[in-house]
Short mmCIF file of N, CA and C in Angstrom, two decimals:
data_model
loop_
_atom_site.label_atom_id
_atom_site.label_comp_id
_atom_site.label_asym_id
_atom_site.label_seq_id
_atom_site.Cartn_x
_atom_site.Cartn_y
_atom_site.Cartn_z
N UNK A 1 2.87 34.49 -17.48
CA UNK A 1 3.38 34.20 -15.93
C UNK A 1 2.86 33.23 -15.13
N UNK A 2 3.43 32.38 -15.24
CA UNK A 2 3.17 30.57 -14.14
C UNK A 2 3.10 31.14 -12.84
N UNK A 3 1.69 30.54 -12.27
CA UNK A 3 1.68 30.85 -11.04
C UNK A 3 2.57 29.56 -10.48
N UNK A 4 3.13 29.75 -9.37
CA UNK A 4 3.73 28.66 -8.45
C UNK A 4 2.72 28.16 -7.38
N UNK A 5 2.62 26.98 -6.83
CA UNK A 5 1.71 26.46 -5.57
C UNK A 5 2.31 26.81 -4.76
N UNK A 6 1.84 27.24 -3.59
CA UNK A 6 2.41 27.66 -2.09
C UNK A 6 2.81 26.53 -1.62
N UNK A 7 3.50 26.46 -0.32
CA UNK A 7 4.24 25.21 0.25
C UNK A 7 2.71 24.66 0.52
N UNK A 8 2.55 23.48 1.11
CA UNK A 8 1.64 22.60 1.53
C UNK A 8 0.76 23.32 2.88
N UNK A 9 1.70 23.70 3.74
CA UNK A 9 1.49 23.82 5.11
C UNK A 9 0.68 25.67 4.71
N UNK A 10 0.90 26.44 3.53
CA UNK A 10 -0.14 27.37 3.66
C UNK A 10 -0.96 27.32 2.78
N UNK A 11 -1.51 26.33 2.49
CA UNK A 11 -2.50 25.95 1.44
C UNK A 11 -4.01 26.55 1.95
N UNK A 12 -4.25 25.90 3.60
CA UNK A 12 -5.27 25.88 4.03
C UNK A 12 -5.40 27.57 4.35
N UNK A 13 -4.57 28.16 4.39
CA UNK A 13 -4.54 29.72 4.59
C UNK A 13 -5.35 30.57 3.56
N UNK A 14 -5.28 29.96 2.49
CA UNK A 14 -5.55 30.66 1.01
C UNK A 14 -6.97 30.82 0.69
N UNK A 15 -7.56 31.51 0.71
CA UNK A 15 -8.95 31.22 0.26
C UNK A 15 -9.42 31.49 -1.29
N UNK A 16 -10.40 30.43 -1.69
CA UNK A 16 -10.87 30.21 -2.93
C UNK A 16 -9.78 29.27 -3.97
N UNK A 17 -8.44 28.75 -3.41
CA UNK A 17 -7.41 27.82 -3.65
C UNK A 17 -8.32 26.61 -4.10
N UNK A 18 -8.57 26.11 -3.16
CA UNK A 18 -9.36 24.75 -3.19
C UNK A 18 -10.08 24.20 -4.63
N UNK A 19 -10.30 25.48 -5.30
CA UNK A 19 -11.17 25.28 -6.56
C UNK A 19 -10.55 25.71 -7.77
N UNK A 20 -8.79 26.00 -7.52
CA UNK A 20 -8.33 26.36 -8.72
C UNK A 20 -7.66 25.22 -9.26
N UNK A 21 -8.05 24.42 -10.14
CA UNK A 21 -7.60 23.14 -10.55
C UNK A 21 -5.88 23.30 -10.92
N UNK A 22 -5.46 24.21 -11.54
CA UNK A 22 -4.25 24.48 -11.84
C UNK A 22 -3.30 24.30 -10.85
N UNK A 23 -3.58 25.23 -9.98
CA UNK A 23 -2.83 25.49 -8.24
C UNK A 23 -2.84 24.14 -7.70
N UNK A 24 -3.92 23.59 -7.66
CA UNK A 24 -4.33 22.07 -6.80
C UNK A 24 -3.63 20.92 -7.45
N UNK A 25 -3.61 21.27 -9.09
CA UNK A 25 -2.75 19.81 -9.58
C UNK A 25 -1.14 20.49 -9.48
N UNK A 26 -0.78 21.47 -9.25
CA UNK A 26 0.80 21.61 -8.93
C UNK A 26 1.02 21.29 -7.74
N UNK A 27 -0.06 21.72 -6.82
CA UNK A 27 0.41 21.35 -5.22
C UNK A 27 0.44 20.47 -5.05
N UNK A 28 -0.39 19.06 -5.57
CA UNK A 28 -0.55 17.70 -4.97
C UNK A 28 0.83 17.12 -6.02
N UNK A 29 1.41 17.84 -7.33
CA UNK A 29 2.57 17.21 -7.61
C UNK A 29 3.60 17.40 -6.95
N UNK A 30 3.56 18.74 -6.29
CA UNK A 30 4.78 18.85 -5.06
C UNK A 30 4.65 17.98 -3.59
N UNK A 31 3.31 17.96 -3.33
CA UNK A 31 3.05 16.98 -2.09
C UNK A 31 1.60 16.64 -2.32
N UNK A 32 1.83 15.37 -2.00
CA UNK A 32 0.05 14.72 -2.51
C UNK A 32 -0.80 15.00 -1.53
N UNK A 33 -0.39 15.27 -0.15
CA UNK A 33 -1.54 15.27 1.06
C UNK A 33 -1.90 16.82 1.09
N UNK A 34 -1.61 17.86 -0.32
CA UNK A 34 -2.03 18.66 -0.40
C UNK A 34 -3.59 18.53 -0.81
N UNK A 35 -3.68 17.43 -1.61
CA UNK A 35 -5.22 16.92 -1.83
C UNK A 35 -6.14 17.21 -0.77
N UNK A 36 -5.74 17.09 0.22
CA UNK A 36 -6.97 17.44 1.77
C UNK A 36 -7.49 18.84 1.64
N UNK A 37 -6.56 19.78 1.11
CA UNK A 37 -7.09 21.07 0.78
C UNK A 37 -8.22 21.53 -0.73
N UNK A 38 -8.12 20.50 -1.12
CA UNK A 38 -8.88 20.84 -2.40
C UNK A 38 -10.37 20.56 -2.45
N UNK A 39 -11.13 21.27 -3.09
CA UNK A 39 -12.46 20.86 -3.12
C UNK A 39 -13.09 19.91 -3.39
N UNK A 40 -14.50 19.44 -3.15
CA UNK A 40 -14.69 18.08 -3.20
C UNK A 40 -14.97 17.90 -4.95
N UNK A 41 -15.28 18.67 -5.64
CA UNK A 41 -15.05 18.60 -6.92
C UNK A 41 -13.69 17.83 -7.44
N UNK A 42 -12.77 19.02 -7.06
CA UNK A 42 -11.19 18.57 -7.21
C UNK A 42 -11.16 17.29 -6.56
N UNK A 43 -11.62 16.80 -5.48
CA UNK A 43 -10.72 15.23 -4.54
C UNK A 43 -11.87 14.12 -5.75
N UNK A 44 -12.60 14.35 -6.64
CA UNK A 44 -13.00 13.66 -8.00
C UNK A 44 -12.54 13.56 -8.93
N UNK A 45 -11.43 14.44 -8.86
CA UNK A 45 -10.67 14.72 -10.54
C UNK A 45 -9.84 13.26 -10.42
N UNK A 46 -9.66 12.32 -11.15
CA UNK A 46 -9.25 11.47 -11.31
C UNK A 46 -7.55 11.69 -11.41
N UNK A 47 -7.30 12.84 -12.32
CA UNK A 47 -5.97 12.84 -12.82
C UNK A 47 -5.24 13.77 -11.55
N UNK A 48 -6.01 14.45 -10.84
CA UNK A 48 -5.79 15.30 -9.56
C UNK A 48 -5.09 14.19 -8.88
N UNK A 49 -5.89 13.12 -8.53
CA UNK A 49 -5.97 12.16 -7.30
C UNK A 49 -4.78 11.22 -7.74
N UNK A 50 -4.55 11.00 -9.13
CA UNK A 50 -3.45 10.31 -9.73
C UNK A 50 -2.40 10.51 -9.45
N UNK A 51 -2.07 11.99 -9.47
CA UNK A 51 -1.02 12.79 -9.34
C UNK A 51 -0.72 12.78 -7.71
N UNK A 52 -1.36 12.85 -7.01
CA UNK A 52 -1.47 13.08 -5.63
C UNK A 52 -1.23 11.96 -5.04
N UNK A 53 -1.61 10.68 -5.66
CA UNK A 53 -1.32 9.50 -4.78
C UNK A 53 0.35 9.12 -5.61
N UNK A 54 0.30 9.34 -6.60
CA UNK A 54 1.73 9.26 -7.24
C UNK A 54 3.00 9.76 -6.10
N UNK A 55 2.58 10.93 -5.62
CA UNK A 55 3.67 11.73 -5.05
C UNK A 55 3.60 10.64 -3.46
N UNK A 56 2.25 10.64 -2.96
CA UNK A 56 2.20 10.13 -1.93
C UNK A 56 1.10 9.14 -1.52
N UNK A 57 1.05 8.15 -1.21
CA UNK A 57 0.13 7.02 -1.62
C UNK A 57 -0.78 7.20 -0.30
N UNK A 58 -0.61 8.07 0.68
CA UNK A 58 -1.59 8.59 1.75
C UNK A 58 -2.65 9.44 1.30
N UNK A 59 -2.48 9.99 0.09
CA UNK A 59 -3.30 10.98 -0.33
C UNK A 59 -4.48 10.30 -0.50
N UNK A 60 -4.73 9.05 -1.03
CA UNK A 60 -6.02 8.20 -1.61
C UNK A 60 -7.10 8.61 -0.22
N UNK A 61 -6.60 8.89 0.92
CA UNK A 61 -7.19 8.83 1.82
C UNK A 61 -8.26 10.39 1.82
N UNK A 62 -7.78 11.40 0.75
CA UNK A 62 -8.80 12.40 0.54
C UNK A 62 -9.36 12.28 -0.67
N UNK A 63 -9.16 11.32 -1.26
CA UNK A 63 -10.11 11.21 -2.31
C UNK A 63 -11.29 10.92 -2.33
N UNK A 64 -12.35 11.43 -3.40
CA UNK A 64 -13.88 11.51 -3.09
C UNK A 64 -13.89 9.89 -3.09
N UNK A 65 -15.21 9.63 -2.35
CA UNK A 65 -15.75 7.96 -2.16
C UNK A 65 -15.77 7.14 -3.34
N UNK A 66 -16.46 7.71 -4.56
CA UNK A 66 -16.46 7.11 -5.74
C UNK A 66 -15.03 6.94 -6.28
N UNK A 67 -13.84 7.32 -6.30
CA UNK A 67 -13.10 7.03 -6.57
C UNK A 67 -12.18 5.76 -5.79
N UNK A 68 -12.44 5.97 -4.77
CA UNK A 68 -11.63 5.06 -3.61
C UNK A 68 -12.68 3.74 -3.99
N UNK A 69 -13.86 4.01 -4.47
CA UNK A 69 -14.63 2.80 -4.75
C UNK A 69 -14.61 2.38 -6.05
N UNK A 70 -13.97 2.79 -7.23
CA UNK A 70 -13.63 2.51 -8.27
C UNK A 70 -12.64 1.73 -8.80
N UNK A 71 -13.16 0.47 -9.01
CA UNK A 71 -12.03 -1.12 -9.05
C UNK A 71 -10.82 -0.65 -9.83
N UNK A 72 -11.02 -0.23 -11.74
CA UNK A 72 -10.22 0.31 -12.19
C UNK A 72 -9.42 1.25 -12.08
N UNK A 73 -9.99 2.45 -11.17
CA UNK A 73 -8.93 3.39 -10.82
C UNK A 73 -7.93 2.79 -9.96
N UNK A 74 -8.64 2.21 -8.83
CA UNK A 74 -7.73 1.93 -7.69
C UNK A 74 -6.69 1.16 -8.26
N UNK A 75 -7.12 -0.39 -8.89
CA UNK A 75 -6.09 -1.18 -10.05
C UNK A 75 -5.23 -0.26 -9.99
N UNK A 76 -5.30 0.70 -11.17
CA UNK A 76 -4.14 1.63 -11.73
C UNK A 76 -3.48 2.13 -10.65
N UNK A 77 -3.70 2.94 -9.44
CA UNK A 77 -3.01 3.17 -8.60
C UNK A 77 -2.03 2.41 -7.64
N UNK A 78 -2.79 1.17 -7.40
CA UNK A 78 -1.90 0.08 -6.37
C UNK A 78 -1.43 -0.30 -7.23
N UNK A 79 -1.41 -0.36 -8.57
CA UNK A 79 0.31 -1.16 -9.48
C UNK A 79 1.49 -0.42 -9.36
N UNK A 80 1.14 0.99 -8.53
CA UNK A 80 2.61 1.74 -8.31
C UNK A 80 2.68 2.26 -6.81
N UNK A 81 1.73 2.25 -6.26
CA UNK A 81 1.61 2.49 -4.93
C UNK A 81 1.04 1.48 -4.29
N UNK A 82 1.04 0.41 -3.86
CA UNK A 82 0.44 -0.86 -3.27
C UNK A 82 -0.29 -0.47 -1.84
N UNK A 83 0.53 0.51 -1.21
CA UNK A 83 0.13 1.15 0.02
C UNK A 83 -1.11 1.49 0.32
N UNK A 84 -1.64 2.04 -1.09
CA UNK A 84 -3.11 3.12 -1.47
C UNK A 84 -3.73 2.21 -0.95
N UNK A 85 -3.87 1.04 -1.20
CA UNK A 85 -5.42 -0.20 -1.28
C UNK A 85 -5.87 0.34 0.20
N UNK A 86 -5.01 0.82 1.07
CA UNK A 86 -5.77 0.93 2.93
C UNK A 86 -6.96 1.86 2.67
N UNK A 87 -6.99 2.87 1.70
CA UNK A 87 -7.92 3.58 1.80
C UNK A 87 -8.81 3.45 0.43
N UNK A 88 -8.64 2.43 0.11
CA UNK A 88 -9.98 1.69 -0.93
C UNK A 88 -10.85 1.48 -0.53
N UNK A 89 -12.09 1.09 -0.80
CA UNK A 89 -13.36 0.88 -0.42
C UNK A 89 -13.21 -0.62 -0.40
N UNK A 90 -14.05 -1.01 0.73
CA UNK A 90 -13.96 -2.41 1.50
C UNK A 90 -13.80 -3.27 0.06
N UNK A 91 -14.89 -3.32 -0.75
CA UNK A 91 -14.91 -4.13 -1.69
C UNK A 91 -13.62 -4.12 -2.63
N UNK A 92 -13.28 -3.10 -2.93
CA UNK A 92 -11.91 -3.26 -3.71
C UNK A 92 -10.63 -4.02 -2.62
N UNK A 93 -10.76 -3.83 -1.11
CA UNK A 93 -9.57 -4.70 -0.92
C UNK A 93 -9.85 -6.18 -0.85
N UNK A 94 -10.86 -6.41 -0.96
CA UNK A 94 -11.24 -7.77 -1.05
C UNK A 94 -11.06 -8.65 -2.61
N UNK A 95 -10.98 -7.48 -3.41
CA UNK A 95 -10.81 -7.90 -4.87
C UNK A 95 -9.72 -8.48 -5.17
N UNK A 96 -9.80 -9.94 -5.35
CA UNK A 96 -8.37 -10.57 -5.82
C UNK A 96 -7.16 -10.04 -6.71
N UNK A 97 -7.67 -9.46 -7.70
CA UNK A 97 -6.86 -8.75 -8.65
C UNK A 97 -6.23 -7.68 -8.13
N UNK A 98 -7.13 -6.74 -7.54
CA UNK A 98 -6.71 -5.91 -7.06
C UNK A 98 -5.09 -5.90 -6.09
N UNK A 99 -5.95 -6.68 -5.43
CA UNK A 99 -5.27 -7.07 -3.93
C UNK A 99 -3.55 -7.75 -4.89
N UNK A 100 -3.73 -8.42 -5.58
CA UNK A 100 -2.53 -8.98 -5.97
C UNK A 100 -1.35 -7.86 -6.69
N UNK A 101 -2.28 -6.91 -7.22
CA UNK A 101 -1.40 -5.69 -7.69
C UNK A 101 -0.75 -5.16 -6.72
N UNK A 102 -1.47 -4.78 -5.62
CA UNK A 102 -0.83 -4.07 -4.54
C UNK A 102 0.25 -4.88 -3.61
N UNK A 103 0.19 -5.97 -3.99
CA UNK A 103 1.25 -6.74 -3.08
C UNK A 103 2.94 -7.09 -3.89
N UNK A 104 2.20 -7.21 -5.26
CA UNK A 104 3.07 -7.22 -6.24
C UNK A 104 4.00 -5.65 -5.87
N UNK A 105 3.33 -4.45 -5.75
CA UNK A 105 4.10 -3.34 -5.50
C UNK A 105 4.58 -2.99 -4.00
N UNK A 106 3.87 -3.37 -3.33
CA UNK A 106 4.55 -3.25 -1.62
C UNK A 106 3.98 -4.65 -1.04
N UNK A 107 4.51 -5.37 -0.38
CA UNK A 107 4.12 -6.49 0.09
C UNK A 107 3.23 -5.85 1.43
N UNK A 108 3.73 -4.82 2.33
CA UNK A 108 3.15 -4.44 3.20
C UNK A 108 1.42 -4.25 3.05
N UNK A 109 0.99 -4.04 1.93
CA UNK A 109 -0.16 -3.82 1.40
C UNK A 109 -1.30 -5.03 2.28
N UNK A 110 -0.52 -6.44 2.34
CA UNK A 110 -1.33 -7.34 2.76
C UNK A 110 -2.14 -7.12 3.91
N UNK A 111 -1.66 -5.89 4.76
CA UNK A 111 -2.17 -5.33 6.07
C UNK A 111 -3.39 -5.17 6.06
N UNK A 112 -3.68 -4.54 4.68
CA UNK A 112 -4.92 -3.75 4.16
C UNK A 112 -6.03 -4.69 3.69
N UNK A 113 -5.81 -6.10 3.41
CA UNK A 113 -6.44 -6.74 2.43
C UNK A 113 -7.46 -7.27 3.50
N UNK A 114 -8.51 -8.23 2.59
CA UNK A 114 -9.60 -8.61 3.45
C UNK A 114 -9.12 -9.94 4.19
N UNK A 115 -9.60 -10.32 5.17
CA UNK A 115 -9.47 -11.52 5.85
C UNK A 115 -9.25 -12.92 4.88
N UNK A 116 -9.89 -12.95 3.97
CA UNK A 116 -10.19 -14.00 3.09
C UNK A 116 -8.70 -13.99 2.24
N UNK A 117 -8.52 -12.80 1.90
CA UNK A 117 -7.35 -12.53 1.05
C UNK A 117 -6.22 -12.91 1.75
N UNK A 118 -6.03 -12.71 3.21
CA UNK A 118 -5.00 -12.57 4.22
C UNK A 118 -4.52 -14.05 4.05
N UNK A 119 -5.71 -15.00 3.72
CA UNK A 119 -5.57 -16.34 3.95
C UNK A 119 -5.22 -17.03 2.54
N UNK A 120 -5.14 -16.45 1.70
CA UNK A 120 -4.92 -16.57 0.02
C UNK A 120 -3.56 -17.13 0.16
N UNK A 121 -2.93 -18.31 0.10
CA UNK A 121 -1.36 -18.38 -0.17
C UNK A 121 -1.11 -18.10 -1.33
N UNK A 122 -1.66 -17.64 -2.61
CA UNK A 122 -1.03 -17.16 -3.63
C UNK A 122 -0.66 -15.48 -3.35
N UNK A 123 -1.78 -15.16 -2.79
CA UNK A 123 -1.84 -13.39 -2.21
C UNK A 123 -0.40 -13.46 -1.15
N UNK A 124 -0.37 -14.37 0.09
CA UNK A 124 0.46 -13.73 0.59
C UNK A 124 2.15 -14.50 0.00
N UNK A 125 2.01 -15.54 -1.04
CA UNK A 125 3.14 -15.59 -1.50
C UNK A 125 3.79 -14.35 -2.28
N UNK A 126 3.05 -13.79 -3.22
CA UNK A 126 3.34 -12.63 -3.69
C UNK A 126 3.74 -11.35 -2.54
N UNK A 127 3.43 -11.57 -1.34
CA UNK A 127 3.22 -10.18 -0.75
C UNK A 127 5.15 -10.61 -0.42
N UNK A 128 5.11 -12.11 0.30
CA UNK A 128 6.65 -12.32 0.48
C UNK A 128 7.69 -12.32 -0.44
N UNK A 129 7.29 -12.06 -1.69
CA UNK A 129 8.21 -11.87 -2.85
C UNK A 129 8.96 -10.50 -2.34
N UNK A 130 8.09 -9.68 -1.90
CA UNK A 130 8.33 -8.59 -1.92
C UNK A 130 9.30 -8.10 -0.79
N UNK A 131 8.74 -8.62 0.34
CA UNK A 131 9.39 -8.28 1.76
C UNK A 131 9.12 -10.12 2.59
N UNK A 132 10.04 -10.48 3.17
CA UNK A 132 9.14 -11.74 3.97
C UNK A 132 8.88 -11.11 5.36
N UNK A 133 8.84 -9.67 5.68
CA UNK A 133 7.96 -9.18 6.97
C UNK A 133 6.76 -9.15 6.53
N UNK A 134 6.23 -9.51 5.61
CA UNK A 134 4.76 -8.92 5.18
C UNK A 134 4.17 -10.46 5.70
N UNK A 135 5.00 -11.65 6.06
CA UNK A 135 4.15 -12.69 6.51
C UNK A 135 3.32 -12.34 7.98
N UNK A 136 3.92 -11.23 8.79
CA UNK A 136 3.17 -11.01 9.86
C UNK A 136 1.41 -10.65 9.69
N UNK A 137 1.14 -9.87 8.10
CA UNK A 137 0.15 -9.66 8.41
C UNK A 137 -0.84 -10.60 7.71
N UNK A 138 -0.62 -12.09 7.21
CA UNK A 138 -1.06 -13.04 6.58
C UNK A 138 -1.74 -13.81 7.99
N UNK A 139 -2.70 -14.48 7.13
CA UNK A 139 -3.70 -14.83 8.34
C UNK A 139 -3.11 -16.42 9.27
N UNK A 140 -3.47 -16.23 10.25
CA UNK A 140 -2.45 -17.33 11.65
C UNK A 140 -2.38 -18.50 10.78
N UNK A 141 -2.70 -19.56 10.12
CA UNK A 141 -2.80 -20.54 9.81
C UNK A 141 -1.66 -20.61 8.98
N UNK A 142 -1.27 -19.27 7.62
CA UNK A 142 -0.29 -19.17 7.06
C UNK A 142 1.06 -18.74 8.11
N UNK A 143 0.88 -18.21 8.69
CA UNK A 143 2.08 -17.61 9.56
C UNK A 143 2.79 -18.91 10.16
N UNK A 144 2.02 -20.44 10.23
CA UNK A 144 2.71 -21.09 10.86
C UNK A 144 2.81 -22.01 9.72
N UNK A 145 2.74 -21.85 8.50
CA UNK A 145 2.51 -22.88 7.39
C UNK A 145 3.98 -23.35 7.36
N UNK A 146 4.48 -24.81 7.51
CA UNK A 146 6.16 -25.22 6.89
C UNK A 146 6.53 -24.66 5.84
N UNK A 147 5.91 -24.75 4.75
CA UNK A 147 6.17 -24.71 3.65
C UNK A 147 6.59 -23.13 3.20
N UNK A 148 5.80 -22.18 3.60
CA UNK A 148 6.05 -20.60 3.43
C UNK A 148 7.04 -20.39 4.34
N UNK A 149 6.63 -21.11 5.59
CA UNK A 149 8.38 -20.84 6.56
C UNK A 149 9.33 -21.13 5.84
N UNK A 150 9.50 -21.72 5.38
CA UNK A 150 10.61 -22.47 4.63
C UNK A 150 11.17 -21.54 3.35
N UNK A 151 10.22 -21.12 2.76
CA UNK A 151 10.42 -20.40 1.54
C UNK A 151 11.08 -18.87 2.32
N UNK A 152 10.34 -18.06 3.17
CA UNK A 152 10.99 -17.12 3.84
C UNK A 152 12.36 -17.25 4.25
N UNK A 153 12.42 -18.78 5.50
CA UNK A 153 13.72 -18.81 5.68
C UNK A 153 15.08 -18.95 4.63
N UNK A 154 14.43 -19.23 3.75
CA UNK A 154 15.38 -19.44 2.24
C UNK A 154 15.75 -18.12 1.81
N UNK A 155 14.72 -16.83 1.84
CA UNK A 155 15.12 -15.77 1.33
C UNK A 155 15.86 -14.75 2.28
N UNK A 156 15.79 -15.31 3.72
CA UNK A 156 16.71 -14.79 4.84
C UNK A 156 16.49 -15.54 5.94
N UNK A 157 17.61 -16.14 6.38
CA UNK A 157 17.75 -16.87 7.37
C UNK A 157 17.57 -16.04 8.63
N UNK A 158 17.41 -14.91 8.78
CA UNK A 158 17.39 -14.46 10.14
C UNK A 158 15.70 -14.31 10.46
N UNK A 159 15.05 -14.41 9.45
CA UNK A 159 13.60 -14.05 9.57
C UNK A 159 13.30 -15.43 10.67
N UNK A 160 13.67 -16.64 10.70
CA UNK A 160 13.63 -17.60 11.63
C UNK A 160 13.41 -16.96 13.05
N UNK A 161 14.02 -16.17 13.36
CA UNK A 161 14.29 -15.38 15.02
C UNK A 161 12.91 -14.95 15.26
N UNK A 162 11.75 -14.33 14.50
CA UNK A 162 10.95 -13.55 14.14
C UNK A 162 9.56 -14.71 14.04
N UNK A 163 9.76 -16.03 14.29
CA UNK A 163 8.53 -16.73 13.67
C UNK A 163 8.18 -17.52 14.79
N UNK A 164 6.91 -17.91 14.74
CA UNK A 164 6.38 -18.87 15.93
C UNK A 164 7.15 -19.58 16.83
N UNK A 165 7.13 -19.89 17.60
CA UNK A 165 7.98 -20.79 18.58
C UNK A 165 8.51 -22.31 18.09
N UNK A 166 6.73 -22.51 17.66
CA UNK A 166 6.92 -24.04 16.94
C UNK A 166 7.59 -24.06 15.71
N UNK A 167 7.67 -23.31 15.05
CA UNK A 167 8.69 -23.05 13.89
C UNK A 167 10.14 -22.82 14.30
N UNK A 168 10.33 -22.11 15.17
CA UNK A 168 12.06 -21.85 15.58
C UNK A 168 12.39 -23.02 16.02
N UNK A 169 11.40 -24.05 16.47
CA UNK A 169 12.30 -25.18 16.95
C UNK A 169 11.95 -26.54 15.70
N UNK A 170 11.96 -26.20 14.76
CA UNK A 170 11.59 -26.95 13.58
C UNK A 170 12.84 -27.15 12.93
N UNK A 171 13.57 -28.63 13.01
CA UNK A 171 14.78 -28.83 12.51
C UNK A 171 15.20 -28.53 11.33
N UNK A 172 14.15 -28.69 9.99
CA UNK A 172 14.46 -28.72 9.04
C UNK A 172 14.17 -26.96 8.51
N UNK A 173 13.53 -26.31 9.54
CA UNK A 173 13.87 -25.14 9.38
C UNK A 173 15.09 -24.32 9.63
N UNK A 174 15.56 -24.76 10.83
CA UNK A 174 16.90 -24.31 11.44
C UNK A 174 18.26 -24.95 10.75
N UNK A 175 17.97 -26.21 9.78
CA UNK A 175 19.09 -26.20 9.07
C UNK A 175 18.99 -25.51 7.67
N UNK A 176 18.20 -25.21 7.15
CA UNK A 176 17.87 -24.39 6.12
C UNK A 176 18.50 -23.04 6.46
N UNK A 177 18.13 -22.41 7.70
CA UNK A 177 18.71 -21.23 7.98
C UNK A 177 20.27 -21.48 8.58
N UNK A 178 20.62 -22.04 9.03
CA UNK A 178 22.38 -22.73 9.15
C UNK A 178 23.22 -22.32 7.59
N UNK A 179 22.02 -23.23 6.57
CA UNK A 179 22.87 -23.45 5.40
C UNK A 179 23.07 -22.49 4.76
N UNK A 180 22.32 -21.61 5.37
CA UNK A 180 22.41 -19.92 4.18
C UNK A 180 23.57 -18.93 5.22
N UNK A 181 23.40 -19.25 6.26
CA UNK A 181 24.65 -18.39 7.03
C UNK A 181 25.58 -18.52 6.74
#
């Protein structure tokens, strides 16, 4: 007699479900955001949170604070779901190794990192390998950096139109973009 989890929208209506580990685990595998209806104890269960985040990175928002502050746990998660970094503790979002793993998984994780790491050239370059549009989350000084801008234009010549006006008028960048069109 295998019990099936109810659809997420019904979870809040069911009394005592939030303490049933088996049902909560089955529910988060179906819809990671079902974690929000779990008991505090189950929100602190690494396996349940891991499964929820695998299904939906936004689920980390509902995890216990101690898991969101666990460097090793968050590092494991962001290797698969880089955007989950958004809900990690501030100290974790300033941890270079964790941030590098996150931006390699999803370059847009750059928007959730500390200002110091948004100004870190290697971190930004890793994010740009994933998607040139992550440049908008880099520190302002790197957004107008000619070398980074050239790398972005070489990856996608259309990126030039989204760059700072000074860069759009840079002869070498325009030539690089034209050669690739």
